[in-house]
Short mmCIF file of C-alpha atoms in Angstrom, two decimals:
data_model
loop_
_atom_site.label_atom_id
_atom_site.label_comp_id
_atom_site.label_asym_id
_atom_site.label_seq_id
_atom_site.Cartn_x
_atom_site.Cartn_y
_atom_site.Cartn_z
CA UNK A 9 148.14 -14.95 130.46
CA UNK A 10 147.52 -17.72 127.63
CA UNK A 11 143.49 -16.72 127.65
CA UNK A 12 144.75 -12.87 127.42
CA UNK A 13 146.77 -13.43 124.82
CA UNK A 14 144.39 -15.24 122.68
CA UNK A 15 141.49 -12.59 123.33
CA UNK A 16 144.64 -9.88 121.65
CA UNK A 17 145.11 -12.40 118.94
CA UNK A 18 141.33 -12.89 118.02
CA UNK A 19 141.35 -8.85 118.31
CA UNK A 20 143.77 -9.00 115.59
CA UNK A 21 141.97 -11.64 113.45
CA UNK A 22 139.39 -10.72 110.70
CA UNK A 23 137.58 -13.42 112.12
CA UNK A 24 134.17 -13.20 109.53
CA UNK A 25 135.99 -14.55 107.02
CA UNK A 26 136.41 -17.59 108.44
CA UNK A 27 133.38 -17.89 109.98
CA UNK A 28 131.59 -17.29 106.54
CA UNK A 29 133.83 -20.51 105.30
CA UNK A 30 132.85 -22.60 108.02
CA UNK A 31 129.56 -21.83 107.41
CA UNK A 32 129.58 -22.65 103.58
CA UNK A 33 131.44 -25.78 104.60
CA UNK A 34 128.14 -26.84 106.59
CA UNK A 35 125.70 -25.96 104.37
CA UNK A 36 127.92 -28.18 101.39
CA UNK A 37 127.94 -31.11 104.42
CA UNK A 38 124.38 -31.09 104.25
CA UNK A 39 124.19 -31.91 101.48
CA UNK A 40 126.54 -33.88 101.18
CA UNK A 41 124.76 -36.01 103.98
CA UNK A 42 121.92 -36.55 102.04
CA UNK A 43 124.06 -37.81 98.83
CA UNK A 44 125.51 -39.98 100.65
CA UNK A 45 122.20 -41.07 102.58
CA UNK A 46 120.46 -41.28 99.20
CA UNK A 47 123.52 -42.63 96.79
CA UNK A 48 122.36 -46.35 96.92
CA UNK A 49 118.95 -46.11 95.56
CA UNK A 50 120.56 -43.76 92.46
CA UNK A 51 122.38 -47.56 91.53
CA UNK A 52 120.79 -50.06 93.33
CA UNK A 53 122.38 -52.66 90.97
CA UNK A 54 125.63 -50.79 91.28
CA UNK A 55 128.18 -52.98 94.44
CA UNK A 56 130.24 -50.11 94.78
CA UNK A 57 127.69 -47.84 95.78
CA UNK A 58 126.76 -50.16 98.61
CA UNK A 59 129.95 -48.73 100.79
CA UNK A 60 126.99 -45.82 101.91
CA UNK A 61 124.45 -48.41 103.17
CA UNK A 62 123.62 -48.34 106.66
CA UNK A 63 123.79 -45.25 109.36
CA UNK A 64 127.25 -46.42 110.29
CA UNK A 65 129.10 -46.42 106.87
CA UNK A 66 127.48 -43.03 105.80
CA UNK A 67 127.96 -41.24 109.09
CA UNK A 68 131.89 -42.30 108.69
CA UNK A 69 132.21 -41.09 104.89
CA UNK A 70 130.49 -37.86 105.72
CA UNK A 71 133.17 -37.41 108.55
CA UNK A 72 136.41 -38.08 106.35
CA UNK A 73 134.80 -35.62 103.43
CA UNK A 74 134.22 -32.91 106.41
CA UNK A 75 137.38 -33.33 107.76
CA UNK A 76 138.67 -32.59 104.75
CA UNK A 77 136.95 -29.56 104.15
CA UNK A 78 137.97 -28.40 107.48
CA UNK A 79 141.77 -29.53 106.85
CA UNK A 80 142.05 -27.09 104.30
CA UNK A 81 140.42 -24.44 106.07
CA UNK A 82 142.74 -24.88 108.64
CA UNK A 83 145.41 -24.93 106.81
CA UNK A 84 144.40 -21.60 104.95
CA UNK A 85 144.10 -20.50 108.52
CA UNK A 86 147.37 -21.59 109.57
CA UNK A 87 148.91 -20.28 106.34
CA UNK A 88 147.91 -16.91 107.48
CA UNK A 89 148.26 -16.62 111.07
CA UNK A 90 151.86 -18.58 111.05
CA UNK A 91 153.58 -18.98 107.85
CA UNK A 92 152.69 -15.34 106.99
CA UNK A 93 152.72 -13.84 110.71
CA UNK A 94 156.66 -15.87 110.73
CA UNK A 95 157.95 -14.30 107.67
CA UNK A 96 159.27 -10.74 106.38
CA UNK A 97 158.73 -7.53 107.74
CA UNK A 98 155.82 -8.94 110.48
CA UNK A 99 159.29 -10.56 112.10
CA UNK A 100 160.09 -7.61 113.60
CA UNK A 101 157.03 -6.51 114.76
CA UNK A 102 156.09 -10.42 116.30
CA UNK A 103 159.73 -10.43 118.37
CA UNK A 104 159.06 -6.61 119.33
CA UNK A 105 157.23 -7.80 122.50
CA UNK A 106 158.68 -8.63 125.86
CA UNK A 107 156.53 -12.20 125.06
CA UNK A 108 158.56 -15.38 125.46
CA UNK A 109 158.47 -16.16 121.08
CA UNK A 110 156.81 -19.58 122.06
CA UNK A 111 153.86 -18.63 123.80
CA UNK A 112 152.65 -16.77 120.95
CA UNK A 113 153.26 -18.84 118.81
CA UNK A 114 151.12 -21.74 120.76
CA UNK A 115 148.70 -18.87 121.73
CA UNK A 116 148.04 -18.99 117.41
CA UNK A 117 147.68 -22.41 116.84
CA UNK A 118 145.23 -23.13 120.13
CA UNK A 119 142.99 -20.06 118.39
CA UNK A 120 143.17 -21.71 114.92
CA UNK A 121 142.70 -25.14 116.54
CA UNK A 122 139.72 -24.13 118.59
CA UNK A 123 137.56 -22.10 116.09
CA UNK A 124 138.49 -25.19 113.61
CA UNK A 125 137.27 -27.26 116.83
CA UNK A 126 134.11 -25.69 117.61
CA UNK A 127 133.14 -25.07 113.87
CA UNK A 128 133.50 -28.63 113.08
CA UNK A 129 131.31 -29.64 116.31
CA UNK A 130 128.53 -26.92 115.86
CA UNK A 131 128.35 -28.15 111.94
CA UNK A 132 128.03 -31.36 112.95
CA UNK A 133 125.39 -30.36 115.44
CA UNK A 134 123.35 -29.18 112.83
CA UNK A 135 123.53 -31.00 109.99
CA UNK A 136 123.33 -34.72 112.25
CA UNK A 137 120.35 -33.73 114.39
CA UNK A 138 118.70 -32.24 110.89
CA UNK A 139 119.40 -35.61 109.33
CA UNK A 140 118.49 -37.34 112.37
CA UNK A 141 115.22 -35.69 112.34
CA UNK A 142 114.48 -35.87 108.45
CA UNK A 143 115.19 -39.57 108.92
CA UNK A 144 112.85 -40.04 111.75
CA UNK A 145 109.90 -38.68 109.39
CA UNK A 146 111.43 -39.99 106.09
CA UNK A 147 113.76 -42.07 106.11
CA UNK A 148 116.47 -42.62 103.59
CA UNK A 149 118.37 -45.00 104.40
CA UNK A 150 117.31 -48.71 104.76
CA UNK A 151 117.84 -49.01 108.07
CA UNK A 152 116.07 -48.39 111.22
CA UNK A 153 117.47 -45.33 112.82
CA UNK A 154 118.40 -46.05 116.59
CA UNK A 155 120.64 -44.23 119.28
CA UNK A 156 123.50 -45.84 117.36
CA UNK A 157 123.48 -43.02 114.90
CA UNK A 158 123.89 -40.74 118.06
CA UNK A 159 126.69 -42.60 119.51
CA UNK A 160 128.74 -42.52 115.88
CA UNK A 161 127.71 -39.20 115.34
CA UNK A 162 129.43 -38.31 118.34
CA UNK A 163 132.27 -40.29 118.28
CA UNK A 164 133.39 -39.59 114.54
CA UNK A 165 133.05 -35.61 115.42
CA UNK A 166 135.75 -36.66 117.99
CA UNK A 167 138.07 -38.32 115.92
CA UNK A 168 137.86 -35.86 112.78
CA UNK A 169 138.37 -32.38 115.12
CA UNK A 170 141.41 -34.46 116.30
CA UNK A 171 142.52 -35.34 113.13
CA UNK A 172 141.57 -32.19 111.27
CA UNK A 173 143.79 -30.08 113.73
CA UNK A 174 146.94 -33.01 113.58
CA UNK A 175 146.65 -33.01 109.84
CA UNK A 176 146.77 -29.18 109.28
CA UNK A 177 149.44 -28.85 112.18
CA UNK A 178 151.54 -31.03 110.42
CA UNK A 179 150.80 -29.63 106.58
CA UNK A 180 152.36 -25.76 108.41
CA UNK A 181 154.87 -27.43 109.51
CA UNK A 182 155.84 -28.41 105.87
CA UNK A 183 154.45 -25.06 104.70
CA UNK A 184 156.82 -23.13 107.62
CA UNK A 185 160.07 -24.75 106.59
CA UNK A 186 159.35 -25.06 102.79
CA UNK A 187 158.47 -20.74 103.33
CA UNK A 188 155.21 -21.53 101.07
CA UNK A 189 151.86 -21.26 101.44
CA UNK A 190 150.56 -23.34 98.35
CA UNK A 191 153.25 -26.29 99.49
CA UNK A 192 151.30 -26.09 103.45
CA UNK A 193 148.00 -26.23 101.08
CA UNK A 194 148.82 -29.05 99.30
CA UNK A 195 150.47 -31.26 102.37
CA UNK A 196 146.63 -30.58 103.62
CA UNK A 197 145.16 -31.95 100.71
CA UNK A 198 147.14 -35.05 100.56
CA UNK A 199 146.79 -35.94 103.95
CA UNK A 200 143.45 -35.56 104.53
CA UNK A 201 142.67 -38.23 100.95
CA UNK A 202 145.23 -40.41 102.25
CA UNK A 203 143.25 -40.55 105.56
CA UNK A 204 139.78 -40.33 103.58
CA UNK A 205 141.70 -44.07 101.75
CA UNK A 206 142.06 -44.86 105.01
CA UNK A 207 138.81 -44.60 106.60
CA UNK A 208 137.02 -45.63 103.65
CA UNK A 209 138.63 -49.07 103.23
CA UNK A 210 138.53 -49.78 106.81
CA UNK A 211 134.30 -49.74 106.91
CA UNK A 212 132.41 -50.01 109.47
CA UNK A 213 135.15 -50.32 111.83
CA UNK A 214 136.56 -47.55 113.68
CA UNK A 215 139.98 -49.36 114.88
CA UNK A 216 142.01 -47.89 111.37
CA UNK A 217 140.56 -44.36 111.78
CA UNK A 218 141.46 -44.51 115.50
CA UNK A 219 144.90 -45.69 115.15
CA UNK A 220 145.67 -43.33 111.46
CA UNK A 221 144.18 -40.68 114.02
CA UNK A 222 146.92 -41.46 117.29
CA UNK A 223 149.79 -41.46 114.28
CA UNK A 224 148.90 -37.89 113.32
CA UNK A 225 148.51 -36.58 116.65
CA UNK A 226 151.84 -37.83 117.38
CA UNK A 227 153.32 -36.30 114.30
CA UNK A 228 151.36 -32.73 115.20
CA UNK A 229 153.30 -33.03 118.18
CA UNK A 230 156.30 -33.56 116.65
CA UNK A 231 155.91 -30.65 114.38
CA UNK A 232 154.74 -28.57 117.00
CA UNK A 233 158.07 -29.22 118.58
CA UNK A 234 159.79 -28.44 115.04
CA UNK A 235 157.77 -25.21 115.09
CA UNK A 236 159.06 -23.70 118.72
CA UNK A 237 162.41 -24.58 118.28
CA UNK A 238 162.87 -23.16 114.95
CA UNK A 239 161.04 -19.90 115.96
CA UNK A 240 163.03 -19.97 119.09
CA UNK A 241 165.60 -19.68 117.15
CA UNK A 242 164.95 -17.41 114.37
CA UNK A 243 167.08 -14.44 113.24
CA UNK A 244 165.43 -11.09 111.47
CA UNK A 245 167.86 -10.79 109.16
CA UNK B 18 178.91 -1.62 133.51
CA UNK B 19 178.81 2.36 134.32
CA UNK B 20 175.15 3.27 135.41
CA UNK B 21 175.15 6.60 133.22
CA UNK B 22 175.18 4.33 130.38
CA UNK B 23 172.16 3.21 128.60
CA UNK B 24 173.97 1.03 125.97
CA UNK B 25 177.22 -0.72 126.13
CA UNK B 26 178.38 -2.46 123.08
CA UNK B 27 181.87 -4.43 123.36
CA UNK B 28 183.71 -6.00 120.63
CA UNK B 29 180.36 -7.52 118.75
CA UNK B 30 180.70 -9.81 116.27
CA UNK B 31 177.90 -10.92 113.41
CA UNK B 32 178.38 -12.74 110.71
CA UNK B 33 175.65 -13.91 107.73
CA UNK B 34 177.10 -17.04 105.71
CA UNK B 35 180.42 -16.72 107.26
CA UNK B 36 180.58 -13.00 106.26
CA UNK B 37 181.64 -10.14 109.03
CA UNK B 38 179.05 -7.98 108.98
CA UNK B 39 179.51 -6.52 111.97
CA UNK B 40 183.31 -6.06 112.69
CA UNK B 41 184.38 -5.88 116.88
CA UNK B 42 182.18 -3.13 117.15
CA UNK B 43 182.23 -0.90 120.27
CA UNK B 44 179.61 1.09 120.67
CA UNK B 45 178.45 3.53 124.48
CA UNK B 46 175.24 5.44 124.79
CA UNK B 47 174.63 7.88 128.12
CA UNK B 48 171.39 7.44 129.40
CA UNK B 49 168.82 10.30 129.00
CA UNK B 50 170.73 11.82 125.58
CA UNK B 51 169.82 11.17 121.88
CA UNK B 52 172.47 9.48 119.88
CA UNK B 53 172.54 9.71 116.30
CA UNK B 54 173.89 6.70 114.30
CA UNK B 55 175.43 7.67 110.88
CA UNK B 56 176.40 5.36 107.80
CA UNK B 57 176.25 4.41 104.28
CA UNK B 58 173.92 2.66 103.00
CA UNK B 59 175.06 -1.02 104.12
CA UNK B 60 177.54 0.13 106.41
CA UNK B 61 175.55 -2.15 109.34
CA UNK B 62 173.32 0.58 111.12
CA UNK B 63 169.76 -1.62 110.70
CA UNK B 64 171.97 -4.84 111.90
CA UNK B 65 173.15 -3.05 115.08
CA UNK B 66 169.50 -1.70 116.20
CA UNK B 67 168.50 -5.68 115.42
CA UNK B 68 171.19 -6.85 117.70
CA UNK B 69 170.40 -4.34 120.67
CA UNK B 70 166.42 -5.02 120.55
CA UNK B 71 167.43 -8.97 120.73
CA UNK B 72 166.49 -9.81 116.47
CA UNK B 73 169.45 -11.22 115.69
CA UNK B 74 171.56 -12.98 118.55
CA UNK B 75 175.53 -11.79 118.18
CA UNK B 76 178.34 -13.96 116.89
CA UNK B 77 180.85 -12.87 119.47
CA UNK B 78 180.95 -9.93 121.93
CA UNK B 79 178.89 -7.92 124.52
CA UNK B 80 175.63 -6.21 124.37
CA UNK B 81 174.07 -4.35 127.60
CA UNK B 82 171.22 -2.50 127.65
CA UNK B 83 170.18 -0.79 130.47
CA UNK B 84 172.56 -3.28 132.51
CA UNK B 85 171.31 -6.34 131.16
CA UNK B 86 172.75 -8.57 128.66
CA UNK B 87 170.66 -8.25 125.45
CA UNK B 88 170.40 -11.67 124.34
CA UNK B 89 170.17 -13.38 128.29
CA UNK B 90 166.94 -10.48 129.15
CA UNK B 91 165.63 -9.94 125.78
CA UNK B 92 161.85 -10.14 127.23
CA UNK B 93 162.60 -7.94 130.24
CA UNK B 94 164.11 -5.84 127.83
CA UNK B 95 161.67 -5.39 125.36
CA UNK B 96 159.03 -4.16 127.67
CA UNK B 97 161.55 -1.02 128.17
CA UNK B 98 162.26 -0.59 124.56
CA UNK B 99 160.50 1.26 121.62
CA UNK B 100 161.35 0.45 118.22
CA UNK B 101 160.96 1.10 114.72
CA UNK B 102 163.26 -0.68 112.35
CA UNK B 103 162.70 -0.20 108.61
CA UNK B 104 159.19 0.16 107.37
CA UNK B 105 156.94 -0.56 110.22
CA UNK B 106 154.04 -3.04 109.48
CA UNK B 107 150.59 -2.84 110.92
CA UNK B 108 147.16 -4.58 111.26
CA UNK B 109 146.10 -3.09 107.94
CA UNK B 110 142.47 -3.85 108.64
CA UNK B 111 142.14 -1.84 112.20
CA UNK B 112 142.41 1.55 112.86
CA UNK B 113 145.33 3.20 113.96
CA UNK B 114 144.28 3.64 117.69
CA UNK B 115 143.32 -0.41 118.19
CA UNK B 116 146.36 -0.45 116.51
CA UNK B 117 147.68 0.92 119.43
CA UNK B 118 145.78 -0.84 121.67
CA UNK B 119 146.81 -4.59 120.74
CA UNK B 120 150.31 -3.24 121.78
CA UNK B 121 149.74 -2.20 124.74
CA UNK B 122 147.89 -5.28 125.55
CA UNK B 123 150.97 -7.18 124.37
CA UNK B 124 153.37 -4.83 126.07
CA UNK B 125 151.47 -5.91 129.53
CA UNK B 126 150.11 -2.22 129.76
CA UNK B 127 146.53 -1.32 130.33
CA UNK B 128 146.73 2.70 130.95
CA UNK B 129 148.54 3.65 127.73
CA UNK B 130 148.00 7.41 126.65
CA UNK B 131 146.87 6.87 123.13
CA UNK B 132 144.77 9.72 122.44
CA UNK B 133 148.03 12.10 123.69
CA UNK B 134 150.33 10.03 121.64
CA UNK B 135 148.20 9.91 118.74
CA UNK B 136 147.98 13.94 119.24
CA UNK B 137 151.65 14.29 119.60
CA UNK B 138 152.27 12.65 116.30
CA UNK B 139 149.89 14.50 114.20
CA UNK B 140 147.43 11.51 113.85
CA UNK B 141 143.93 12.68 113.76
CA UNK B 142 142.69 11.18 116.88
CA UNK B 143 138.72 10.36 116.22
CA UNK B 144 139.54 8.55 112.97
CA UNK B 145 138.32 4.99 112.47
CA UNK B 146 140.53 4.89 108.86
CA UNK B 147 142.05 1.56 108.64
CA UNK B 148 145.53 1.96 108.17
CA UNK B 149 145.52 0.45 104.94
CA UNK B 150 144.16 3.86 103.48
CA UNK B 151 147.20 5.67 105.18
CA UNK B 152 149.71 7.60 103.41
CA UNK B 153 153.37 6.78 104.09
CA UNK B 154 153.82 9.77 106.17
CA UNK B 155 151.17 8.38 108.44
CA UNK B 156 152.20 5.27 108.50
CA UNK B 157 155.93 6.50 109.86
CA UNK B 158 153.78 8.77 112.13
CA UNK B 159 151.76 5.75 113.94
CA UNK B 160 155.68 3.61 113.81
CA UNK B 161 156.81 6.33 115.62
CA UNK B 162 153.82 6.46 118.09
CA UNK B 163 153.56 2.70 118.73
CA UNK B 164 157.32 2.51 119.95
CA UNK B 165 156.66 5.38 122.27
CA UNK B 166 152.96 4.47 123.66
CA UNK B 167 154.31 2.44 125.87
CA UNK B 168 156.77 4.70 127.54
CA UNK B 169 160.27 2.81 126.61
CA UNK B 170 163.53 3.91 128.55
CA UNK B 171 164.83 3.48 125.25
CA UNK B 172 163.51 4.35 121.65
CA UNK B 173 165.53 3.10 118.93
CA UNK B 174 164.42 4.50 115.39
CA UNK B 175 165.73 2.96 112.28
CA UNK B 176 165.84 6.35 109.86
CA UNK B 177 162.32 7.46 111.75
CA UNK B 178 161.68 11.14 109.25
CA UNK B 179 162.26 8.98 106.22
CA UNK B 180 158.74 9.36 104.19
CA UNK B 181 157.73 12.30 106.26
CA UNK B 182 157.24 16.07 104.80
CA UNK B 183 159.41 19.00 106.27
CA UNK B 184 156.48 19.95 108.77
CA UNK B 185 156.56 16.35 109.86
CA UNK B 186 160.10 16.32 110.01
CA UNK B 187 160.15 19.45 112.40
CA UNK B 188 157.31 18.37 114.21
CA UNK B 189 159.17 14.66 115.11
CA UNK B 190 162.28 16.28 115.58
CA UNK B 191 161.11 18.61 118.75
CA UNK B 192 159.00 15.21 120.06
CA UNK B 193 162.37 13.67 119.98
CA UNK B 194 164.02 16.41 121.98
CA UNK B 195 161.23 16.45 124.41
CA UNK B 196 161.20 13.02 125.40
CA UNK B 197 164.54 13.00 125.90
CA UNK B 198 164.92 15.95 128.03
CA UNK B 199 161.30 15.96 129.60
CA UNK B 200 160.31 11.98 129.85
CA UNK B 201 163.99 10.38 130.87
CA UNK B 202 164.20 8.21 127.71
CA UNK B 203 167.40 7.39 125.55
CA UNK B 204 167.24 7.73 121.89
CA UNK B 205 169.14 6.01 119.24
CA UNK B 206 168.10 7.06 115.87
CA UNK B 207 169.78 6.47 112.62
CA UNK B 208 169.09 8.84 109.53
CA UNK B 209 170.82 9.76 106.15
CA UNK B 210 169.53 13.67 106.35
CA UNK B 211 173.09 14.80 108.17
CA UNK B 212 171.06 18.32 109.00
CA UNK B 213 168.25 16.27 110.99
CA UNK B 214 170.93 14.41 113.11
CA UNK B 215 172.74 17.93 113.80
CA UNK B 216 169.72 19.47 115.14
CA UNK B 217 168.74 16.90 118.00
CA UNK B 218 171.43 14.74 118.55
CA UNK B 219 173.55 15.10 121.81
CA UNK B 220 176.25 12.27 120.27
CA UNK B 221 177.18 11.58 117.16
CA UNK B 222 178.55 7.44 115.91
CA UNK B 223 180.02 6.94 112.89
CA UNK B 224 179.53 3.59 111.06
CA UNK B 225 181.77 2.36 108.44
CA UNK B 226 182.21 -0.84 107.23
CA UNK B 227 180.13 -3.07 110.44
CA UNK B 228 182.25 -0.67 112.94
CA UNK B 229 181.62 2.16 114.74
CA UNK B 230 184.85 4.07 113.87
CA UNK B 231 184.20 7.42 115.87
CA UNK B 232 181.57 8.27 118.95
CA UNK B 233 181.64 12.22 119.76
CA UNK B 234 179.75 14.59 121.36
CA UNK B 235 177.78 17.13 118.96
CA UNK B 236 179.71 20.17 120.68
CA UNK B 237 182.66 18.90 120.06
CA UNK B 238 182.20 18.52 116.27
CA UNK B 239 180.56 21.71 116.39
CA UNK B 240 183.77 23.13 117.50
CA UNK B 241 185.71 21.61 115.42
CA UNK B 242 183.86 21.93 112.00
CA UNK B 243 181.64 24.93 112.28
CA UNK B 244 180.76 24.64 109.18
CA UNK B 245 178.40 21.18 109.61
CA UNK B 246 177.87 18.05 110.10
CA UNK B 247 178.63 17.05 106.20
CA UNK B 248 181.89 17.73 106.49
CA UNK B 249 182.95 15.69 109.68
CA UNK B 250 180.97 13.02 108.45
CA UNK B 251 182.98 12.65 104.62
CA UNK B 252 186.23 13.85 106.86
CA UNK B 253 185.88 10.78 109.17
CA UNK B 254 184.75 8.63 106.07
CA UNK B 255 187.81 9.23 104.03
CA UNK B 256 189.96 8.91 106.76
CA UNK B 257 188.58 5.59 108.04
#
């Protein structure tokens, strides 16, 4: 029932969009990777600029900057496919169907949450075994390049789709009560630097981003909870 | 509840902000028959039709359709009724026939007669227009089509001809009749056009003030004020 449902929903969807963000998102990461990769040598008198030495640190950085890209995708997502889908006339049409009100509305967040998902994973894909390559031949960074950088690669792509889909949840959920679209926006944007703070000052370890990561998830649930009970209980006036 | 009855409203109660809205309203629709639903603008029609389809849940009182309480059923419900409450809204992108198709697939129904309905309410069939290009008289066209595509029991229109041109207006007006006499469904319809009402409806309800003041049959009235519909309806609004 849930997979029918989402195959009607993704009917529904102009789903290029999207896809056309996601994939503007990657080709920005890329290069984005390489900044990063290359930043030290621009300064090499410069301490600051030592936070994107090493495999480790710049792997991490490039995951908090494209979780935030993919926050606010999300969120744009969201925006549409909840706030919007929740709100005036499309009411009536939404609560038209013999469809228990909280199935669909879990049936549009799993879609969002996947494509965010898979986007962020197949972006990743490309852009770490591109750098991974690149490196091999002509290396960047001043560091030897070792299954390590596989291992992080694959664990911060964990971490960030997890994040990326608790920190949008929760930004709708401020976005569905405050009725706004630009306030769900800006929740996203907030988050996601407060958690970039995070990350950042908490190099090379992965113990904050872990634990910052199990608080949002918690409060996605939370929200999530906010979210059925409040469209369970919605009138069409 | 008696079985000839489609819709049995007792003594319903909404209130907005601690405002009556809807005022111990009794309301009784006989299966099979067309019901027309008359008001003023405000006097409550919309708010009913959103408290039978299961919208808005009701402050006090009783609401059966079909048998079923309203509120307690409204998903069993819903896949029996048709609806079309103010200006319907659509996936502006599609066409008007996968339109149609993501309701069916939400209605649970695979074997949906599009291309007939489609015919039936003038639509041009073959088009791949999105509906964002359609008129308003198309638009009311494809409302009225999606709430009967998936053959309801009961169609409830919220002022369904408003937006359409005369032809349209005739041509919806003998689709009404038909599926009420020829496909067993129940139709509540609400309109301001007092001639439209008088030429399909088999009972007339008066709404005045969030209360149905007066439910009679169209003979009757015919009877009774040969010359129209107009002048019942002002009689029974100046006597209320």
């Amino acid at each position: 029932m849930m997979v029918e449902l989402m195959k009607i929903e993704l009917k529904q969807i102009k789903m290029r969009t999207y896809l056309m963000a996601a994939i503007l998102i990657s080709i920005v990461m890329m290069g984005f990777i390489y900044l990063f990769a290359y930043a030290p040598k621009l300064e090499p008198n410069d301490p600051d600029l030592l936070i994107f030495s090493g495999y480790t640190n710049v792997v991490k950085l490039y995951g908090v900057v494209h979780m935030t890209a993919f926050s606010i995708l999300a969120s744009v997502m969201y925006s549409r496919f909840i706030i919007d889908e929740y709100s005036g006339q499309r009411l009536i049409l939404l609560f038209s169907y013999p469809i228990r009100r909280q199935k669909i509305l879990l049936v549009k967040l799993t879609v969002v949450f996947l494509f965010i998902s898979l986007s962020m994973a197949a972006c990743n894909l490309i852009v770490f075994s591109t750098f991974g390559i690149t490196e091999l031949i002509y290396p960047i960074v001043e560091e030897t390049i070792t299954t390590a950088f596989i291992q992080d690669a694959i664990i911060t792509t964990f971490i960030m789709a997890a994040l990326t889909g608790s920190i949008s949840i929760v930004a709708t959920g401020i976005g569905f009560i405050k009725k706004s679209i630009p306030a769900a926006l800006i929740s996203a944007i907030i988050l996601s630097s407060l958690s970039c703070n995070v990350v950042a000052y908490s190099l090379p370890d992965y113990d904050a981003s872990v634990i910052m990561t199990i608080i949002a998830m918690m409060a996605a649930a939370l929200t999530i909870m906010l979210l059925i009970y409040n469209v369970n209980h919605m009138e069409v006036e | 509840m008696d079985r000839k009855m489609a819709v049995n409203v007792e003594n319903l109660i909404k209130t907005f902000n601690q405002q009556e809205v809807i005022k111990s309203c009794n309301m009784s629709v006989r299966r099979n028959s067309v019901y027309g639903f008359l008001g003023a603008n405000g006097a409550g029609k919309t708010t009913v039709f959103k408290l039978l389809i299961g919208l808005l849940s009701p402050t006090a009182g009783r609401i059966e359709v079909l048998g079923m309480n309203s509120f307690k059923y409204r998903e069993k419900l819903l896949r029996n009724i048709g609806s079309m409450i103010e200006t319907p809204v659509f996936y502006e992108h599609l066409s008007c026939k996968v339109n149609l198709e993501i309701h069916l697939s939400y209605m649970g129904m695979k074997d949906g007669d599009i291309n007939s309905v489609l015919k039936d309410v003038g639509l041009n069939v073959t088009s791949d227009k999105p509906v964002s290009q359609f008129s308003m008289g198309m638009r009311k066209r494809l409302g009225i089509a999606r709430a009967i595509v998936h053959k309801p029991k009961i169609l409830i229109l919220d002022e369904p001809t408003n937006g359409l041109d005369p032809l349209g207006i005739r041509d919806m007006r003998s689709l009404f009749r038909s599926l009420a006499d020829n496909n067993n469904m129940t139709i509540l319809l609400s309109s301001h056009i007092l001639s439209e009402v008088e030429h399909i409806a088999d009972t007339i309800g008066v709404i005045a003030d969030g209360t149905v003041v007066e439910e009679v049959d169209l003979n009757t009235i015919k009877n009774k004020y040969p010359d129209g519909l107009e002048n019942y309806f002002f009689h029974v609004l100046r006597g209320k």
